Each structure stands twice: as C-alpha cells, then as structure tokens.
C-alpha cells in the first residue's frame, strides 16, 4: 500500500472525531446532519457539516477506506490545494444534488462523506484510467468501467429509491470530481479524451432522464 499523506490523515481524523461525537451525542448529530427543512430555514452549514457525520462505524470505515485507496492518485496529480478543492467541492455538490432532488421533502435527512469520497474516486479514475480495481475485493475490473457502472447503478437507485442510500449525493459528488478535475487539469482533454467522453455518459443520461420526467 502507498504511504498515506498528511492531508489524507487530517481528513480521516476530522471525519472520525466528528462522527464519534455524533455517535455519542444525539443532539450534536441532529444539529449538523443534512435536513431539507433546516437548510431551507437558513442552516446552510449542514451542507458541509453533514459530510463529516456517519450513521455508524461501518459507514465511516467504508468511506475512509475508499478515500485512503484513492487519495494519493489525486494528490500526486493536482497537489494538496487541488485535492482540497475536489474533496470539498464534491461534498457540497453532492449535498446540493440531494437538495435539488429532495427539496419538496422537508423531513429528508442524510449524513456521510460519500459525496466527497466519490468525487475523489471519480477524479482518480479520470487522472489514472488504467487503474484496475477489485470488484468485491477480488474480481479485477478497469477503473473506468467501475466508475461508469457505479453511476448507472446510482441512476437506477435514484429512480427506484433503493435502500437507505444517498444515491443522488454519490452522483453529485462524482460530478464534482469529474468537472473540478478537468478544470484543474485541462490537459486531460488531450491526454485521456476517450475517458473524458466515456465518464460523462452517465451524467448526460441522468439529465436526459430528469428532463423527460423519467426520474
């Protein structure tokens, strides 16, 4: 495994501390989780703070493990500042996406760093499309196929409202990782043009489905 960078340690530590506080303090958890009614009431801080809360240890562990595996690819290509921009930009865009899709559901709530982590994951795939991932930890699959497949699954999950999962936040976070990475590293349009085109297909599909009222 690659050496873990200080910036990754800091983000994991903040997520862990904030989440542990939420596990043990219900009032704290309720105050900072994503909630449509509260955000509409002026508590926009929840757009950011909810990304550092988690439902339980497993939820926290999965998000932080994914971040650990892909953070270095992004850090080595866009630097520390670029990494922060992608992480927090994806976090906020993921929550904005959730707000857009659930704006008429005042009781809708969510927590988790999944939007930010999906942004880092999608950024890493765009920056290094030759990566191989282990589907279910042991089936090798090209990273770009995983990225496309996961977003197609997210679209299906949004349409069918599958499980207690923020599919829209995942999708919005991936969009953040995609677009911010291209802004920070426009040379990808020439270096990895095919990947740029392939990875935007699910994004276009979602907006077509939304426009035609199918989602």
mmCIF file of C-alpha atoms in Angstrom:
data_model
loop_
_atom_site.group_PDB
_atom_site.id
_atom_site.type_symbol
_atom_site.label_atom_id
_atom_site.label_comp_id
_atom_site.label_asym_id
_atom_site.label_seq_id
_atom_site.Cartn_x
_atom_site.Cartn_y
_atom_site.Cartn_z
ATOM 1 C CA UNK A 1 0.000 0.000 0.000
ATOM 2 C CA UNK A 2 1.139 3.538 -0.710
ATOM 3 C CA UNK A 3 2.293 5.815 2.074
ATOM 4 C CA UNK A 4 -0.594 7.843 3.457
ATOM 5 C CA UNK A 5 -0.152 11.603 3.063
ATOM 6 C CA UNK A 6 -0.682 14.091 5.893
ATOM 7 C CA UNK A 7 -3.669 15.725 4.198
ATOM 8 C CA UNK A 8 -5.418 12.345 3.988
ATOM 9 C CA UNK A 9 -4.676 11.653 7.640
ATOM 10 C CA UNK A 10 -6.145 15.029 8.587
ATOM 11 C CA UNK A 11 -9.377 14.453 6.658
ATOM 12 C CA UNK A 12 -9.780 10.934 8.037
ATOM 13 C CA UNK A 13 -9.114 12.199 11.564
ATOM 14 C CA UNK A 14 -11.668 15.016 11.268
ATOM 15 C CA UNK A 15 -14.261 12.596 9.898
ATOM 16 C CA UNK A 16 -13.546 10.136 12.717
ATOM 17 C CA UNK A 17 -13.685 12.741 15.502
ATOM 18 C CA UNK A 18 -16.823 14.419 14.162
ATOM 19 C CA UNK A 19 -18.555 11.079 13.604
ATOM 20 C CA UNK A 20 -17.613 9.709 17.025
ATOM 21 C CA UNK A 21 -19.016 12.847 18.599
ATOM 22 C CA UNK A 22 -22.242 12.254 16.665
ATOM 23 C CA UNK A 23 -22.402 8.605 17.733
ATOM 24 C CA UNK A 24 -22.320 9.638 21.384
ATOM 25 C CA UNK A 25 -24.242 12.916 21.265
ATOM 26 C CA UNK A 26 -27.627 12.722 19.585
ATOM 27 C CA UNK A 27 -28.242 16.472 19.870
ATOM 28 C CA UNK A 28 -24.949 17.143 18.065
ATOM 29 C CA UNK A 29 -25.884 14.635 15.354
ATOM 30 C CA UNK A 30 -29.313 16.192 14.859
ATOM 31 C CA UNK A 31 -27.882 19.710 14.790
ATOM 32 C CA UNK A 32 -25.397 19.071 11.991
ATOM 33 C CA UNK A 33 -26.958 16.376 9.782
ATOM 34 C CA UNK A 34 -28.344 17.192 6.324
ATOM 35 C CA UNK A 35 -32.024 18.105 6.636
ATOM 36 C CA UNK A 36 -34.117 19.822 3.976
ATOM 37 C CA UNK A 37 -36.348 21.808 6.344
ATOM 38 C CA UNK A 38 -33.418 23.058 8.424
ATOM 39 C CA UNK A 39 -31.416 24.094 5.355
ATOM 40 C CA UNK A 40 -34.409 25.922 3.936
ATOM 41 C CA UNK A 41 -34.660 27.618 7.324
ATOM 42 C CA UNK A 42 -31.184 29.101 6.904
ATOM 43 C CA UNK A 43 -28.897 26.431 8.380
ATOM 44 C CA UNK A 44 -26.671 26.115 5.306
ATOM 45 C CA UNK A 45 -23.772 24.900 7.484
ATOM 46 C CA UNK A 46 -25.444 21.479 7.295
ATOM 47 C CA UNK A 47 -24.434 21.313 3.625
ATOM 48 C CA UNK A 48 -20.864 20.956 4.868
ATOM 49 C CA UNK A 49 -21.141 19.534 8.385
ATOM 50 C CA UNK A 50 -23.286 16.553 7.333
ATOM 51 C CA UNK A 51 -20.375 15.329 5.239
ATOM 52 C CA UNK A 52 -18.374 14.628 8.403
ATOM 53 C CA UNK A 53 -21.089 12.680 10.216
ATOM 54 C CA UNK A 54 -21.775 8.976 9.687
ATOM 55 C CA UNK A 55 -24.516 6.575 10.679
ATOM 56 C CA UNK A 56 -22.194 4.063 12.338
ATOM 57 C CA UNK A 57 -18.621 2.719 12.417
ATOM 58 C CA UNK A 58 -19.115 0.596 9.297
ATOM 59 C CA UNK A 59 -20.353 3.597 7.310
ATOM 60 C CA UNK A 60 -17.359 5.637 8.479
ATOM 61 C CA UNK A 61 -14.869 2.827 7.832
ATOM 62 C CA UNK A 62 -16.030 2.145 4.253
ATOM 63 C CA UNK A 63 -15.856 5.822 3.301
ATOM 64 C CA UNK A 64 -12.455 6.383 4.869
ATOM 65 C CA UNK A 65 -11.012 3.162 3.427
ATOM 66 C CA UNK A 66 -12.114 4.213 -0.055
ATOM 67 C CA UNK A 67 -10.602 7.649 0.491
ATOM 68 C CA UNK A 68 -7.332 6.059 1.634
ATOM 69 C CA UNK A 69 -7.044 3.922 -1.506
ATOM 70 C CA UNK A 70 -7.610 6.761 -3.998
ATOM 71 C CA UNK A 71 -6.380 9.926 -2.281
ATOM 72 C CA UNK A 72 -2.760 9.562 -3.398
ATOM 73 C CA UNK A 73 -3.642 9.402 -7.097
ATOM 74 C CA UNK A 74 -5.379 12.770 -6.798
ATOM 75 C CA UNK A 75 -2.748 14.311 -4.523
ATOM 76 C CA UNK A 76 0.129 13.359 -6.801
ATOM 77 C CA UNK A 77 -1.600 14.801 -9.860
ATOM 78 C CA UNK A 78 -3.231 18.022 -8.626
ATOM 79 C CA UNK A 79 -1.428 18.733 -5.336
ATOM 80 C CA UNK A 80 -2.756 19.408 -1.859
ATOM 81 C CA UNK A 81 -4.777 22.517 -2.729
ATOM 82 C CA UNK A 82 -6.355 20.808 -5.723
ATOM 83 C CA UNK A 83 -7.189 17.802 -3.556
ATOM 84 C CA UNK A 84 -8.973 20.011 -1.028
ATOM 85 C CA UNK A 85 -10.881 21.775 -3.805
ATOM 86 C CA UNK A 86 -12.041 18.445 -5.243
ATOM 87 C CA UNK A 87 -12.905 16.943 -1.851
ATOM 88 C CA UNK A 88 -14.925 19.870 -0.511
ATOM 89 C CA UNK A 89 -16.331 20.824 -3.909
ATOM 90 C CA UNK A 90 -17.629 17.281 -4.372
ATOM 91 C CA UNK A 91 -19.011 17.200 -0.828
ATOM 92 C CA UNK A 92 -21.003 20.391 -1.367
ATOM 93 C CA UNK A 93 -22.111 19.480 -4.896
ATOM 94 C CA UNK A 94 -23.269 16.081 -3.639
ATOM 95 C CA UNK A 95 -25.418 17.754 -0.997
ATOM 96 C CA UNK A 96 -26.692 20.343 -3.467
ATOM 97 C CA UNK A 97 -27.732 17.476 -5.701
ATOM 98 C CA UNK A 98 -29.563 15.873 -2.774
ATOM 99 C CA UNK A 99 -31.242 19.187 -2.013
ATOM 100 C CA UNK A 100 -32.341 19.535 -5.643
ATOM 101 C CA UNK A 101 -33.878 16.059 -5.787
ATOM 102 C CA UNK A 102 -35.495 16.199 -2.333
ATOM 103 C CA UNK A 103 -36.342 19.905 -1.976
ATOM 104 C CA UNK A 104 -40.044 19.121 -1.576
ATOM 105 C CA UNK A 105 -39.402 16.550 1.203
ATOM 106 C CA UNK A 106 -38.912 18.635 4.375
ATOM 107 C CA UNK A 107 -38.147 15.612 6.550
ATOM 108 C CA UNK A 108 -35.446 14.188 4.245
ATOM 109 C CA UNK A 109 -32.138 13.705 6.084
ATOM 110 C CA UNK A 110 -28.713 12.308 5.223
ATOM 111 C CA UNK A 111 -25.155 12.071 6.527
ATOM 112 C CA UNK A 112 -21.823 10.829 5.266
ATOM 113 C CA UNK A 113 -18.680 11.693 3.331
ATOM 114 C CA UNK A 114 -19.794 9.590 0.372
ATOM 115 C CA UNK A 115 -20.221 12.577 -1.970
ATOM 116 C CA UNK A 116 -16.716 13.848 -1.236
ATOM 117 C CA UNK A 117 -15.227 10.354 -1.463
ATOM 118 C CA UNK A 118 -16.998 9.664 -4.762
ATOM 119 C CA UNK A 119 -15.534 12.904 -6.046
ATOM 120 C CA UNK A 120 -12.028 11.738 -5.141
ATOM 121 C CA UNK A 121 -12.702 8.308 -6.639
ATOM 122 C CA UNK A 122 -14.021 9.710 -9.932
ATOM 123 C CA UNK A 123 -11.138 12.193 -10.060
ATOM 124 C CA UNK A 124 -8.641 9.357 -9.556
ATOM 125 C CA UNK A 125 -10.256 7.338 -12.347
ATOM 126 C CA UNK A 126 -10.084 10.315 -14.693
ATOM 127 C CA UNK A 127 -6.450 11.001 -13.795
ATOM 128 C CA UNK A 128 -5.375 7.362 -13.989
ATOM 129 C CA UNK A 129 -7.886 5.436 -16.146
ATOM 130 C CA UNK A 130 -5.511 2.459 -16.451
ATOM 131 C CA UNK A 131 -6.066 1.602 -12.782
ATOM 132 C CA UNK A 132 -7.533 -1.796 -12.011
ATOM 133 C CA UNK A 133 -9.988 -2.141 -9.144
ATOM 134 C CA UNK A 134 -11.013 -5.249 -7.261
ATOM 135 C CA UNK A 135 -14.774 -5.707 -7.599
ATOM 136 C CA UNK A 136 -15.902 -7.357 -4.368
ATOM 137 C CA UNK A 137 -12.168 -7.098 -3.481
ATOM 138 C CA UNK A 138 -11.008 -9.888 -5.808
ATOM 139 C CA UNK A 139 -12.546 -9.568 -9.314
ATOM 140 C CA UNK A 140 -10.270 -7.275 -11.374
ATOM 141 C CA UNK A 141 -12.088 -4.607 -13.365
ATOM 142 C CA UNK A 142 -10.829 -1.465 -15.169
ATOM 143 C CA UNK A 143 -11.424 1.606 -13.025
ATOM 144 C CA UNK A 144 -13.329 3.478 -15.708
ATOM 145 C CA UNK A 145 -15.811 0.604 -16.116
ATOM 146 C CA UNK A 146 -16.381 0.626 -12.374
ATOM 147 C CA UNK A 147 -16.953 4.400 -12.413
ATOM 148 C CA UNK A 148 -19.447 4.243 -15.269
ATOM 149 C CA UNK A 149 -21.184 1.191 -13.811
ATOM 150 C CA UNK A 150 -21.494 2.736 -10.368
ATOM 151 C CA UNK A 151 -23.090 5.913 -11.713
ATOM 152 C CA UNK A 152 -25.525 3.880 -13.821
ATOM 153 C CA UNK A 153 -26.406 1.963 -10.650
ATOM 154 C CA UNK A 154 -26.831 5.298 -8.824
ATOM 155 C CA UNK A 155 -29.288 6.438 -11.501
ATOM 156 C CA UNK A 156 -31.228 3.206 -11.045
ATOM 157 C CA UNK A 157 -31.090 3.648 -7.277
ATOM 158 C CA UNK A 158 -32.411 7.201 -7.542
ATOM 159 C CA UNK A 159 -35.227 6.099 -9.841
ATOM 160 C CA UNK A 160 -36.254 3.143 -7.664
ATOM 161 C CA UNK A 161 -35.341 4.757 -4.312
ATOM 162 C CA UNK A 162 -33.274 1.720 -3.411
ATOM 163 C CA UNK A 163 -32.293 1.275 0.216
ATOM 164 C CA UNK A 164 -31.310 3.889 2.754
ATOM 165 C CA UNK A 165 -28.568 5.232 0.463
ATOM 166 C CA UNK A 166 -27.964 8.773 -0.793
ATOM 167 C CA UNK A 167 -27.610 7.843 -4.459
ATOM 168 C CA UNK A 168 -28.091 11.471 -5.501
ATOM 169 C CA UNK A 169 -25.268 12.641 -3.206
ATOM 170 C CA UNK A 170 -22.995 9.947 -4.646
ATOM 171 C CA UNK A 171 -23.841 11.065 -8.164
ATOM 172 C CA UNK A 172 -23.411 14.758 -7.391
ATOM 173 C CA UNK A 173 -20.086 14.059 -5.704
ATOM 174 C CA UNK A 174 -18.846 12.105 -8.725
ATOM 175 C CA UNK A 175 -19.865 15.018 -10.939
ATOM 176 C CA UNK A 176 -17.869 17.341 -8.712
ATOM 177 C CA UNK A 177 -14.797 15.132 -9.001
ATOM 178 C CA UNK A 178 -15.199 14.934 -12.763
ATOM 179 C CA UNK A 179 -15.708 18.610 -13.571
ATOM 180 C CA UNK A 180 -13.337 20.088 -10.982
ATOM 181 C CA UNK A 181 -10.550 17.722 -12.076
ATOM 182 C CA UNK A 182 -10.999 18.809 -15.700
ATOM 183 C CA UNK A 183 -10.888 22.463 -14.656
ATOM 184 C CA UNK A 184 -7.711 21.886 -12.639
ATOM 185 C CA UNK A 185 -6.097 19.690 -15.279
ATOM 186 C CA UNK A 186 -7.466 20.602 -18.742
ATOM 187 C CA UNK A 187 -4.651 18.626 -20.408
ATOM 188 C CA UNK A 188 -6.820 15.563 -19.736
ATOM 189 C CA UNK A 189 -8.912 16.582 -22.756
ATOM 190 C CA UNK A 190 -5.981 15.620 -24.950
ATOM 191 C CA UNK A 191 -4.219 13.020 -22.784
ATOM 192 C CA UNK A 192 -7.322 10.962 -21.890
ATOM 193 C CA UNK A 193 -10.009 12.233 -24.258
ATOM 194 C CA UNK A 194 -11.704 8.849 -24.591
ATOM 195 C CA UNK A 195 -12.031 8.576 -20.808
ATOM 196 C CA UNK A 196 -13.357 12.137 -20.584
ATOM 197 C CA UNK A 197 -16.087 11.215 -23.067
ATOM 198 C CA UNK A 198 -16.904 7.815 -21.566
ATOM 199 C CA UNK A 199 -17.130 9.096 -17.990
ATOM 200 C CA UNK A 200 -19.569 11.859 -18.876
ATOM 201 C CA UNK A 201 -22.085 9.463 -20.477
ATOM 202 C CA UNK A 202 -23.903 8.603 -17.193
ATOM 203 C CA UNK A 203 -24.020 12.310 -16.294
ATOM 204 C CA UNK A 204 -25.677 13.186 -19.604
ATOM 205 C CA UNK A 205 -28.045 10.237 -19.221
ATOM 206 C CA UNK A 206 -29.199 11.416 -15.797
ATOM 207 C CA UNK A 207 -30.059 14.898 -17.042
ATOM 208 C CA UNK A 208 -31.888 13.478 -20.057
ATOM 209 C CA UNK A 209 -33.947 11.240 -17.764
ATOM 210 C CA UNK A 210 -34.637 14.156 -15.436
ATOM 211 C CA UNK A 211 -35.608 16.423 -18.321
ATOM 212 C CA UNK A 212 -38.022 13.834 -19.708
ATOM 213 C CA UNK A 213 -39.566 13.186 -16.298
ATOM 214 C CA UNK A 214 -38.317 9.615 -16.025
ATOM 215 C CA UNK A 215 -36.521 10.208 -12.744
#
